[in-house]
mmCIF file of C-alpha atoms in Angstrom:
data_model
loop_
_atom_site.group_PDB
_atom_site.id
_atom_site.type_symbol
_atom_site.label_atom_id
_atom_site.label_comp_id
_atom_site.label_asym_id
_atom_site.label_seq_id
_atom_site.Cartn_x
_atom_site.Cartn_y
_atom_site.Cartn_z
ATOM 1 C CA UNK A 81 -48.571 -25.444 -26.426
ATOM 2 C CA UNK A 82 -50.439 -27.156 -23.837
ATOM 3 C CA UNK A 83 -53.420 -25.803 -21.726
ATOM 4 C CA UNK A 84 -52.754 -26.276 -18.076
ATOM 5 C CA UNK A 85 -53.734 -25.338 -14.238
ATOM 6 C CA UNK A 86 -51.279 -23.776 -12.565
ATOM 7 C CA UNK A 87 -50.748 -26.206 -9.927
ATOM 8 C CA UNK A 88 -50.300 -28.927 -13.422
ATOM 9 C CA UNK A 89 -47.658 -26.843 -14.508
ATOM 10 C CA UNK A 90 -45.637 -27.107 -11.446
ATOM 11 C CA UNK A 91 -46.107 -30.963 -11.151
ATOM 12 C CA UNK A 92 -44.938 -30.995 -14.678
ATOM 13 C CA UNK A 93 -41.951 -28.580 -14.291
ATOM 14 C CA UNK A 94 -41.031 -30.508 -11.137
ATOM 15 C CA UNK A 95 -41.229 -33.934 -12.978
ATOM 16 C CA UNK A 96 -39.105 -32.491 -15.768
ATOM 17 C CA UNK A 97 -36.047 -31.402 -13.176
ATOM 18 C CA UNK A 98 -36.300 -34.809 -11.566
ATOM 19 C CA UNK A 99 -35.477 -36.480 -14.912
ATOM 20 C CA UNK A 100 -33.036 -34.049 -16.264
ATOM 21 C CA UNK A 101 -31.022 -34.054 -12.786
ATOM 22 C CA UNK A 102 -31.296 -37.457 -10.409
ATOM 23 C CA UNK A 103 -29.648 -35.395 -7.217
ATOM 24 C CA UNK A 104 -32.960 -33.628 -7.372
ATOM 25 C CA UNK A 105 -35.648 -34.920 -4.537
ATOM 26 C CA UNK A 106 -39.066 -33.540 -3.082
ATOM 27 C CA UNK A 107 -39.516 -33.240 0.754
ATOM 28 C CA UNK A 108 -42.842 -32.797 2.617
ATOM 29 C CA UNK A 109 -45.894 -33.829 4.730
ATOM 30 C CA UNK A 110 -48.291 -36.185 2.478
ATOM 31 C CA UNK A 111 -46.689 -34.924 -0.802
ATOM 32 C CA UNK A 112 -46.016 -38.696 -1.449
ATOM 33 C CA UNK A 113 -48.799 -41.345 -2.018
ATOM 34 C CA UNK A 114 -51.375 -38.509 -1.574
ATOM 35 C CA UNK A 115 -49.358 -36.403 -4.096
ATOM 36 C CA UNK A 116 -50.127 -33.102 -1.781
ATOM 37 C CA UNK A 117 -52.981 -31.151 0.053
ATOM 38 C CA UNK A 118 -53.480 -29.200 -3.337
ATOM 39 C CA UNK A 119 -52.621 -32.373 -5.820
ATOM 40 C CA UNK A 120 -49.369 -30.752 -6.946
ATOM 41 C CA UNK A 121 -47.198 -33.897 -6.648
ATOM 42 C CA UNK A 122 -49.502 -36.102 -7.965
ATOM 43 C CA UNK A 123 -48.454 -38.877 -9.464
ATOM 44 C CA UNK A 124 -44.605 -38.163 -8.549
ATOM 45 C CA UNK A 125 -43.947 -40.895 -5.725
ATOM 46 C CA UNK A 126 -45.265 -43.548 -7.767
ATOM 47 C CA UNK A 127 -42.868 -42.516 -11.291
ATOM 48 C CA UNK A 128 -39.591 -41.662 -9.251
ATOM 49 C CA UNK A 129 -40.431 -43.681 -5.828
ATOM 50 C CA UNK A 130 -40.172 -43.117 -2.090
ATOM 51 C CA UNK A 131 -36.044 -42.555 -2.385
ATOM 52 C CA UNK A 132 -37.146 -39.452 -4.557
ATOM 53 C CA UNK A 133 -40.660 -38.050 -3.386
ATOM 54 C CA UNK A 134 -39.965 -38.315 0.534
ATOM 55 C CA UNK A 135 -43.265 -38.205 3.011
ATOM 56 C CA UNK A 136 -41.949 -36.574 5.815
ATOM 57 C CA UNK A 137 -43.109 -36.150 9.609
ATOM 58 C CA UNK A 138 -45.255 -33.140 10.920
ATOM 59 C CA UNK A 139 -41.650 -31.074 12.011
ATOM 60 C CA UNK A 140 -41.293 -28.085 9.694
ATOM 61 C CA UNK A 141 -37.899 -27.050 10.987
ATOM 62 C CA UNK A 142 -36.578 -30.488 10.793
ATOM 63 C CA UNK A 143 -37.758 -30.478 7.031
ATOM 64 C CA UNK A 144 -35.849 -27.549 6.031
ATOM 65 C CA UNK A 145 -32.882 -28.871 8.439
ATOM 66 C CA UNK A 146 -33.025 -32.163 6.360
ATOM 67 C CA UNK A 147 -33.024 -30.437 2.891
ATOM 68 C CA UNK A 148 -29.719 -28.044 4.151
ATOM 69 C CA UNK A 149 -28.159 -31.278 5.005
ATOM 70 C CA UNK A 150 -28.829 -33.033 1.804
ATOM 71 C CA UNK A 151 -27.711 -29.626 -0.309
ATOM 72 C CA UNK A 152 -24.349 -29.808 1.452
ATOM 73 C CA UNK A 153 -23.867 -33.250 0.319
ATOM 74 C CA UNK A 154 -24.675 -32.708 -3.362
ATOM 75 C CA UNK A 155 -28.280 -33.118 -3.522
ATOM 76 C CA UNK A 156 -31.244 -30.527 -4.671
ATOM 77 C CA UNK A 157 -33.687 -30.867 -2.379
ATOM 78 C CA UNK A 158 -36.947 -29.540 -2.877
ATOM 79 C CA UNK A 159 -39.455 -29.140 0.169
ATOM 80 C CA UNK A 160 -42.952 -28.081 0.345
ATOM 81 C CA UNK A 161 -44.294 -26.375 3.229
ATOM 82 C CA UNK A 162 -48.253 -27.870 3.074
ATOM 83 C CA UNK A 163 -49.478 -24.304 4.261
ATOM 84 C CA UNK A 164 -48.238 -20.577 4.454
ATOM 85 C CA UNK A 165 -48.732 -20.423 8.209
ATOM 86 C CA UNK A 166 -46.823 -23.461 9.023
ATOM 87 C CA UNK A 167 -43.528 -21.913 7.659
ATOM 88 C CA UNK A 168 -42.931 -19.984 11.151
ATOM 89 C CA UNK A 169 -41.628 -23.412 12.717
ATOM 90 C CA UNK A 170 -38.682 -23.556 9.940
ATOM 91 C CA UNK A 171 -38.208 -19.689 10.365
ATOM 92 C CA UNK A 172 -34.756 -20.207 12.029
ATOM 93 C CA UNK A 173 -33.408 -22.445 9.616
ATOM 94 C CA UNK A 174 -34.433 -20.723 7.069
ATOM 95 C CA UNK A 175 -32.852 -17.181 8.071
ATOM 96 C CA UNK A 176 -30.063 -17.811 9.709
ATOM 97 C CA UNK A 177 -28.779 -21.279 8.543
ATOM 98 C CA UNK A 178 -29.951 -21.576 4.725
ATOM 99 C CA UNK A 179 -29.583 -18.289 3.911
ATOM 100 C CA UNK A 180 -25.995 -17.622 5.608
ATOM 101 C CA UNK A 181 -24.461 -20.532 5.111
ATOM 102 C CA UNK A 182 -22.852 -19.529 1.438
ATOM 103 C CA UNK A 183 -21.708 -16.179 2.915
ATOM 104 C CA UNK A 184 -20.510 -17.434 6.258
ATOM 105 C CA UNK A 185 -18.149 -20.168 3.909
ATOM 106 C CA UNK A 186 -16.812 -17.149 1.823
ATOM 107 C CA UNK A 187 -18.733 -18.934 -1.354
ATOM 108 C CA UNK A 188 -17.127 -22.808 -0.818
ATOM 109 C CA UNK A 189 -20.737 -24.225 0.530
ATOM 110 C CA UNK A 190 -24.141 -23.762 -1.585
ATOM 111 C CA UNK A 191 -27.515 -24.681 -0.665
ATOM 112 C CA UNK A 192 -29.392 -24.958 -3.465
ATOM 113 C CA UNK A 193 -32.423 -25.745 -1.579
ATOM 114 C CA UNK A 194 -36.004 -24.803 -2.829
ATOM 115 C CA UNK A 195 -39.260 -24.455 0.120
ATOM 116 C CA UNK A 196 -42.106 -24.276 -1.914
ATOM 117 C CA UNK A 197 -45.309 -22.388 0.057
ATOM 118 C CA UNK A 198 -48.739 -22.538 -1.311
ATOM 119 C CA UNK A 199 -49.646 -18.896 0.216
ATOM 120 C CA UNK A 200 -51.577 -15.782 0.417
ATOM 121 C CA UNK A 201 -55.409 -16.265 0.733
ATOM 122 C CA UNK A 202 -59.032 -16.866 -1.147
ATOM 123 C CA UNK A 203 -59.791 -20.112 -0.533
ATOM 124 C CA UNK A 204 -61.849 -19.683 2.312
ATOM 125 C CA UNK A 205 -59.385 -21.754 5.136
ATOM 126 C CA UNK A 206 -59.565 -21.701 8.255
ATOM 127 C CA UNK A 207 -56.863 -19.813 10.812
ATOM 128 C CA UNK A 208 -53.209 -20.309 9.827
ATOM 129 C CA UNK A 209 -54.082 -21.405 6.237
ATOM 130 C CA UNK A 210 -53.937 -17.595 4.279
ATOM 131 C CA UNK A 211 -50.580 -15.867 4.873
ATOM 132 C CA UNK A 212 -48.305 -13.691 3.378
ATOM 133 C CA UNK A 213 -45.061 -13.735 4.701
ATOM 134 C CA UNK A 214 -43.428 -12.342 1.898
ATOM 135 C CA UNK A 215 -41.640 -9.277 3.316
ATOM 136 C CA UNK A 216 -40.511 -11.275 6.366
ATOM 137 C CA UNK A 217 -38.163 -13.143 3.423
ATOM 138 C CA UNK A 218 -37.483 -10.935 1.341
ATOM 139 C CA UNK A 219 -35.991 -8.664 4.132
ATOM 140 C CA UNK A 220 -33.341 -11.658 4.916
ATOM 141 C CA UNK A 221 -29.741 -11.365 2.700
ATOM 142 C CA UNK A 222 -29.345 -14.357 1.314
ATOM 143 C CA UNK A 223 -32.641 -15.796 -0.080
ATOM 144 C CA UNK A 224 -34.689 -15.464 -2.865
ATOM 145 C CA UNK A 225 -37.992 -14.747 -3.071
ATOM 146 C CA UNK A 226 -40.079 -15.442 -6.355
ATOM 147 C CA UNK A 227 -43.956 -16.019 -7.410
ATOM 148 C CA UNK A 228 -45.304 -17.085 -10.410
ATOM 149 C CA UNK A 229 -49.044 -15.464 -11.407
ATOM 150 C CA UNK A 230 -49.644 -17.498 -14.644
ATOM 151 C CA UNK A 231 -48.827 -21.589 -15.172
ATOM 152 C CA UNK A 232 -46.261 -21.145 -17.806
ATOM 153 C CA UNK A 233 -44.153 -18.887 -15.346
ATOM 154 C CA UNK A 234 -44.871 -21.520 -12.925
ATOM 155 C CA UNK A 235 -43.280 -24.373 -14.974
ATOM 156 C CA UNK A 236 -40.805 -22.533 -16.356
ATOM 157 C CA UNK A 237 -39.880 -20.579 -12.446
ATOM 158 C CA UNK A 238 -40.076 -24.239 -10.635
ATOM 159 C CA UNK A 239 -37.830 -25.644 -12.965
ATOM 160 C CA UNK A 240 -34.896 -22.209 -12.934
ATOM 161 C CA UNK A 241 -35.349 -22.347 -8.925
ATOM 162 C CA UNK A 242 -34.337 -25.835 -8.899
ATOM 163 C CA UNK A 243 -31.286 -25.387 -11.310
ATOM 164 C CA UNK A 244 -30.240 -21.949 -9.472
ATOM 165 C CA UNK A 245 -27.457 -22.284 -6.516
ATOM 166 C CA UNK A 246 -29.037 -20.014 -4.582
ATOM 167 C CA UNK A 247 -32.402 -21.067 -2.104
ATOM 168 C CA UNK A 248 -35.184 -20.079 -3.110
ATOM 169 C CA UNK A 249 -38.622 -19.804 -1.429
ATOM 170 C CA UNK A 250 -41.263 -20.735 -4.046
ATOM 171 C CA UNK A 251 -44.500 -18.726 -2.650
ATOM 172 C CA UNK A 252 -47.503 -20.368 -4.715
ATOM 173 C CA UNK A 253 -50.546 -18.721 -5.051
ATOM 174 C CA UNK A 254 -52.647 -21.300 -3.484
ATOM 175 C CA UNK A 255 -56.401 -19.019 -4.914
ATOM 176 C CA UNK A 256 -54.620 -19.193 -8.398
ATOM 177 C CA UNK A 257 -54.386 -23.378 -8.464
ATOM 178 C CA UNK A 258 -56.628 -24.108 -10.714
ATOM 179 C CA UNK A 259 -56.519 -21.089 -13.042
ATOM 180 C CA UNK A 260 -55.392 -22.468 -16.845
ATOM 181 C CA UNK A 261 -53.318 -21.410 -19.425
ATOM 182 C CA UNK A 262 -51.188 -21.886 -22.267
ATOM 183 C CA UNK A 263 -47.699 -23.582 -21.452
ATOM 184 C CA UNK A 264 -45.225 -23.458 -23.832
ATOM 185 C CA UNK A 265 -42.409 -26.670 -22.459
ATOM 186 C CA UNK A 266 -39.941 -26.141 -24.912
ATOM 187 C CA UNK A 267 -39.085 -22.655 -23.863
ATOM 188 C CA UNK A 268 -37.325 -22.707 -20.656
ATOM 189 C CA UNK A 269 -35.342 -26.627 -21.639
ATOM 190 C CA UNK A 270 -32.499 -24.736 -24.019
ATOM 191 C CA UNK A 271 -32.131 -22.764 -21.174
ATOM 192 C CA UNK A 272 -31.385 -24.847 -18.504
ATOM 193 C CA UNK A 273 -28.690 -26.966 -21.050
ATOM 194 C CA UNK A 274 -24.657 -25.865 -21.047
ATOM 195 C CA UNK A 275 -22.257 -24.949 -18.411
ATOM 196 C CA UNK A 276 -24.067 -21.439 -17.685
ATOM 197 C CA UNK A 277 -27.364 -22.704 -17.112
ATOM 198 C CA UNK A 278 -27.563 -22.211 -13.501
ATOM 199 C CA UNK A 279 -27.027 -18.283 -13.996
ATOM 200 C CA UNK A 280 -29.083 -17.728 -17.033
ATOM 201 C CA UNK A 281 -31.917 -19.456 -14.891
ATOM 202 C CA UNK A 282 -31.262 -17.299 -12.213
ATOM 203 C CA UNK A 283 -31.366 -14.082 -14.191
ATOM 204 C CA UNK A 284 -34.338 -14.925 -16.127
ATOM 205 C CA UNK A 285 -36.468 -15.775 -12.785
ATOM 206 C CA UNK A 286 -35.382 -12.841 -11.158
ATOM 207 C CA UNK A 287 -36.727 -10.426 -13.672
ATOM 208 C CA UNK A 288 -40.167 -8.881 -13.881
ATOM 209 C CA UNK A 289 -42.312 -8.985 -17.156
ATOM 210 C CA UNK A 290 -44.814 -6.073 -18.636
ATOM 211 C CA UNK A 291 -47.944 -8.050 -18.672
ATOM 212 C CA UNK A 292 -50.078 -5.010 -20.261
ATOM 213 C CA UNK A 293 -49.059 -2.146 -21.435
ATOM 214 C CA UNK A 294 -50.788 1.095 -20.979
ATOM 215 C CA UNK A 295 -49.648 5.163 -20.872
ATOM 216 C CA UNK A 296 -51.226 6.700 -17.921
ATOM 217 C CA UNK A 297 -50.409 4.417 -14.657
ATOM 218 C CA UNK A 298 -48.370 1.945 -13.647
ATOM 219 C CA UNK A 299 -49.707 -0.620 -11.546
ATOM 220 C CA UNK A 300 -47.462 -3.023 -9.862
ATOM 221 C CA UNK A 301 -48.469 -7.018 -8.658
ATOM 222 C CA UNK A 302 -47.132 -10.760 -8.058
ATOM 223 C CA UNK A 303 -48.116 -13.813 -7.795
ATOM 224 C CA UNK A 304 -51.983 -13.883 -6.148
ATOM 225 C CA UNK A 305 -53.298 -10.160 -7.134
ATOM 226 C CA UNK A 306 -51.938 -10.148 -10.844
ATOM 227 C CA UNK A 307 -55.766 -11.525 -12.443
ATOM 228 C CA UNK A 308 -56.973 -8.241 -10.408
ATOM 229 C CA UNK A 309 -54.162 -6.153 -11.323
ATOM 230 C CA UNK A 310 -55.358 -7.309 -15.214
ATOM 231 C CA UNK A 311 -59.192 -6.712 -14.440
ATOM 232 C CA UNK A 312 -58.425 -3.420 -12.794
ATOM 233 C CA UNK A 313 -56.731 -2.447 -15.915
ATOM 234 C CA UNK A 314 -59.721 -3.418 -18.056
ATOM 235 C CA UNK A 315 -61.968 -1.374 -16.061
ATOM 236 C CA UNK A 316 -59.911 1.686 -15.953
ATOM 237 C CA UNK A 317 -59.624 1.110 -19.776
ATOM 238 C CA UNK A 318 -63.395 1.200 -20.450
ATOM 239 C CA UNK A 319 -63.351 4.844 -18.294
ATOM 240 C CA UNK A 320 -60.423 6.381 -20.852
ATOM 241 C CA UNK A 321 -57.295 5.127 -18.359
ATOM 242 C CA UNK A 322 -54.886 3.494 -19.842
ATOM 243 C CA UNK A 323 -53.024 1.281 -17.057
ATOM 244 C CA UNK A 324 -49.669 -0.345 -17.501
ATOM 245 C CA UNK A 325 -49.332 -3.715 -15.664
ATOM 246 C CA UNK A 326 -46.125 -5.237 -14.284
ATOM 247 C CA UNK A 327 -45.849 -8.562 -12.479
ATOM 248 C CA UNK A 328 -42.625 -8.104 -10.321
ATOM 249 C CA UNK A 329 -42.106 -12.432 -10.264
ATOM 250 C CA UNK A 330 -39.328 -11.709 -8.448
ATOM 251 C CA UNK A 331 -39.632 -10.003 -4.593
ATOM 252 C CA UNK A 332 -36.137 -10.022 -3.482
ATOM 253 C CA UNK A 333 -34.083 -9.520 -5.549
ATOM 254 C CA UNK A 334 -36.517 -6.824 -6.888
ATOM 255 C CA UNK A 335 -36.667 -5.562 -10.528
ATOM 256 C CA UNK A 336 -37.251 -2.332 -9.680
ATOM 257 C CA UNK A 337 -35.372 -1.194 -13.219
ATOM 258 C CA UNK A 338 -38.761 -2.869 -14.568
ATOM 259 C CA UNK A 339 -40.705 -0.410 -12.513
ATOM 260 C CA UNK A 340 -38.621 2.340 -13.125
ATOM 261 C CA UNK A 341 -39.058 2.245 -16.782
ATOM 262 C CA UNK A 342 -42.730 2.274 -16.693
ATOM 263 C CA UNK A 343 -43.131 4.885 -14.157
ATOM 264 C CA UNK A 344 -41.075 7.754 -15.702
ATOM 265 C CA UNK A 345 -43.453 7.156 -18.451
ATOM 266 C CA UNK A 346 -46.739 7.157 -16.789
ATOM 267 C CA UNK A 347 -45.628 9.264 -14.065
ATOM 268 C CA UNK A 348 -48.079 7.441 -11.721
ATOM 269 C CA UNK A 349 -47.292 4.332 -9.855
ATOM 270 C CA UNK A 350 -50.347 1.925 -7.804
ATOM 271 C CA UNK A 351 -48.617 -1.326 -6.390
ATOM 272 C CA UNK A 352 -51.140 -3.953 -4.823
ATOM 273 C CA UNK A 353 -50.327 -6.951 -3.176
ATOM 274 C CA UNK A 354 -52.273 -9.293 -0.131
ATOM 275 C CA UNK A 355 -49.733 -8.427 2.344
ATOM 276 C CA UNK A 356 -50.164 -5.742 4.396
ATOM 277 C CA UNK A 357 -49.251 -2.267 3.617
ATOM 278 C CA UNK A 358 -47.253 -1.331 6.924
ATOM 279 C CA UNK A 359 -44.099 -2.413 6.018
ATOM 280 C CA UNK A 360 -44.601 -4.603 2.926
ATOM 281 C CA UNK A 361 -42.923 -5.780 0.214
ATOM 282 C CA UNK A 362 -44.694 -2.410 -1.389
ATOM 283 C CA UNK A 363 -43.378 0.046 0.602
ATOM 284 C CA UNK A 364 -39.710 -0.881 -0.444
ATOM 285 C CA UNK A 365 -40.398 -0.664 -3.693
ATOM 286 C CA UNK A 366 -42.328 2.624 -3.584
ATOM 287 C CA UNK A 367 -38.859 3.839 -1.339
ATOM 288 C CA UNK A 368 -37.155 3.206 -4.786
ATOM 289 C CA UNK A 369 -39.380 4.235 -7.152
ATOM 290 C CA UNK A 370 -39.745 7.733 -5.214
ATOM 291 C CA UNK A 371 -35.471 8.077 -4.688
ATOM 292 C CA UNK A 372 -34.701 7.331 -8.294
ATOM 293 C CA UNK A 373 -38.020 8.554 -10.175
ATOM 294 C CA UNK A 374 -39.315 11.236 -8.101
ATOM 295 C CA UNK A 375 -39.018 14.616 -10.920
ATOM 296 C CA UNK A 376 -41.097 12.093 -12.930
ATOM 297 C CA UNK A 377 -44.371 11.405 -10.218
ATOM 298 C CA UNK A 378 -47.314 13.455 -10.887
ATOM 299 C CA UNK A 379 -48.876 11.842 -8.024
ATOM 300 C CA UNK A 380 -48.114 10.413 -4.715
ATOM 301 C CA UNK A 381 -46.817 6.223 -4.957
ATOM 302 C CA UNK A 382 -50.177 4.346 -3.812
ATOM 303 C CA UNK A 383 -50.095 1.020 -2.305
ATOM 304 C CA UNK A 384 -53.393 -1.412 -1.657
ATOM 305 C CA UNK A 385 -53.007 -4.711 0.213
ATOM 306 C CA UNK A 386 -54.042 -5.994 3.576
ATOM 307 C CA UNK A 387 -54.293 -4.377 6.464
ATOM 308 C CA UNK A 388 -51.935 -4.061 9.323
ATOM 309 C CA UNK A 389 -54.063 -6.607 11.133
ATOM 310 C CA UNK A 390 -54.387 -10.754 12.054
ATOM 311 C CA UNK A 391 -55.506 -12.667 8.705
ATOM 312 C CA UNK A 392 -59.221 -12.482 9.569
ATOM 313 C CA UNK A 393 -61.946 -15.567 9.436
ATOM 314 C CA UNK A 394 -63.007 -17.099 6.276
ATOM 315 C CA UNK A 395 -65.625 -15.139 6.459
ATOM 316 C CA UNK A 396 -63.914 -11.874 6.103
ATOM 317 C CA UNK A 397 -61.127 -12.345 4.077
ATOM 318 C CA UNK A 398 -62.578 -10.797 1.001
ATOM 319 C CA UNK A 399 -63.008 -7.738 3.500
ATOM 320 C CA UNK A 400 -59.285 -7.742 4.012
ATOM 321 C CA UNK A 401 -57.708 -8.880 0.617
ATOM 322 C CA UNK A 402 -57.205 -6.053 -1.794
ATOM 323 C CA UNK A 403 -60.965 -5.625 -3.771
ATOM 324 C CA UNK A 404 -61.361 -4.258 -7.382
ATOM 325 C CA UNK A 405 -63.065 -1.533 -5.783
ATOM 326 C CA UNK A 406 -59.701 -0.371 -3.855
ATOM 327 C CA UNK A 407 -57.471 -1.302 -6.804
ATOM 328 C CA UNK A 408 -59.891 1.564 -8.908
ATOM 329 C CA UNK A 409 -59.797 3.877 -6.088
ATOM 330 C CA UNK A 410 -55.762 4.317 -6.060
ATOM 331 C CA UNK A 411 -55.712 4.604 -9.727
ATOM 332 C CA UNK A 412 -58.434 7.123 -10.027
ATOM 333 C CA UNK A 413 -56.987 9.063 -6.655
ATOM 334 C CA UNK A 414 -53.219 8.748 -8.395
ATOM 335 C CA UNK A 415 -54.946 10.107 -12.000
ATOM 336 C CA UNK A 416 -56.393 13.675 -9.580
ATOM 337 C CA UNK A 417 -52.891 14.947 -10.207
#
């Protein structure tokens, strides 16, 4: 075991698939020499070279245009986007090229193509530097959507996103950097060894993991809101609550049998993410959980996230992102019933 940041963990679990698989090659603005805005390539162009770690010009949709080229001709091409908000430029090729392509080809072509986006907010950035275009993804056949919320899911999800065939979109949480943790390397290698690797890696990343269990509500997070999801808990616990807490990983496809489990034993489901509520990545999931769980609710599915409203000024943001105040709230609104 090996105590790391999160944004460590993914340098290390991107070093690791560039020497277990030489097809595999990073993409991006100033991820080579400078190693990244955020530091997460560090150290990458000078071990594998410029061939391998590719500084690219300021043209987000000819990035992800590059890396769908490069999949179709054998290679895994892995691409950062240096900010949430600067993904909107590669939107097209994204949803209707890289995401089609394998269905339009009746299965013959895969683009196994990874965009990794440091996203969501905290950080205090200026405009176009905190978004959460997760449901804008998610809602597009085709892709996968995935976020890791502690560094040895990032290591181990960096390195099953590369192996998968599918794309994947690699959402970072950019406020959750520098948070540290125990890594275990060994655990995700065996995995990604023998002719079935690329499915078991897909499978495993897909799934969603019960980070604390609990008896009286279920509350549902990813990727940037899990460390509140986990302090809400322990505050509820100190009243007499006892809160489950699930980290979904995986947006689309969504675990929802994860969540399904949990809430017909608690009976009361609180999901919380930084995107906003009106039409979120939330409200599809509380769709499901209220189809195939409902004569188990005591209590109206509660989501808390941002608001339907521009990511605000630096200045604001902690007005906007989901507080441990509001988090409390839905649980002890959920726990009237």
């Amino acid at each position: 075991m090996t105590t790391m940041t999160m944004a460590g963990a993914i340098n290390r679990g991107l070093r690791a698939a560039m020497e277990r698989d030489p097809k595999v090659l990073l993409m991006g603005e100033d991820i080579g020499q400078l190693g990244g805005v955020f530091r997460v390539t560090d150290g990458l162009w000078k071990d594998f070279g410029g061939d391998r770690v590719v500084d690219t010009p300021l043209a987000e949709s000819g990035i992800v245009g590059t890396a769908i080229g490069l999949a179709m001709g054998g290679y895994r091409p892995v691409v950062e986007i240096q900010f949430d908000g600067f993904i909107f430029p590669a939107y097209n090729q994204i949803t209707t090229q890289l995401a089609k392509m394998h269905y339009r080809s009746q299965g013959l072509i895969t683009l196994p193509v990874v965009i990794r986006v440091p996203f969501a907010g905290g950080i205090g950035a200026v405009e176009h530097h905190s978004e959460s275009p997760e449901a804008l993804f998610a809602h597009t056949a085709g892709l996968r959507v995935i976020s890791p919320a502690t560094p040895q899911d990032a290591f181990d999800m960096i390195q099953q996103a590369i192996a998968s065939p599918d794309p994947v979109l690699f959402l970072e949480p950019k406020a959750r950097y520098w948070d540290k943790g125990e890594v275990d390397e060994s655990r995700v290698a065996a995995q990604l060894e023998g002719e079935h690797a690329a499915s078991a890696a897909t499978s495993e990343m897909s799934r969603g993991r019960v980070a604390r269990e609990g008896s009286d509500v279920t509350l549902v997070a990813y990727g940037p809101t899990m460390r509140l999801a986990l302090q809400a808990a322990e505050v509820a616990a100190a009243d007499g609550t006892s809160v489950e807490v699930i980290d979904l990983r995986s947006i689309s496809p969504l675990d929802s049998d994860t969540v399904l489990r949990s809430a017909k034993r608690t009976g009361r489901v609180v999901i919380v993410h930084e995107a906003p509520t009106a039409f979120g990545p939330g409200a599809e999931l509380s769709a499901r959980v209220t189809e195939q769980a409902f004569f188990h609710l005591h209590a109206p599915v509660l989501r808390v996230g941002g608001f339907h409203a521009p990511y605000p000024g630096a200045k604001l943001e902690h007005d906007y992102l989901p507080s441990l105040d509001r988090v409390l709230d839905a649980v002890d609104r959920v726990m009237t019933h």
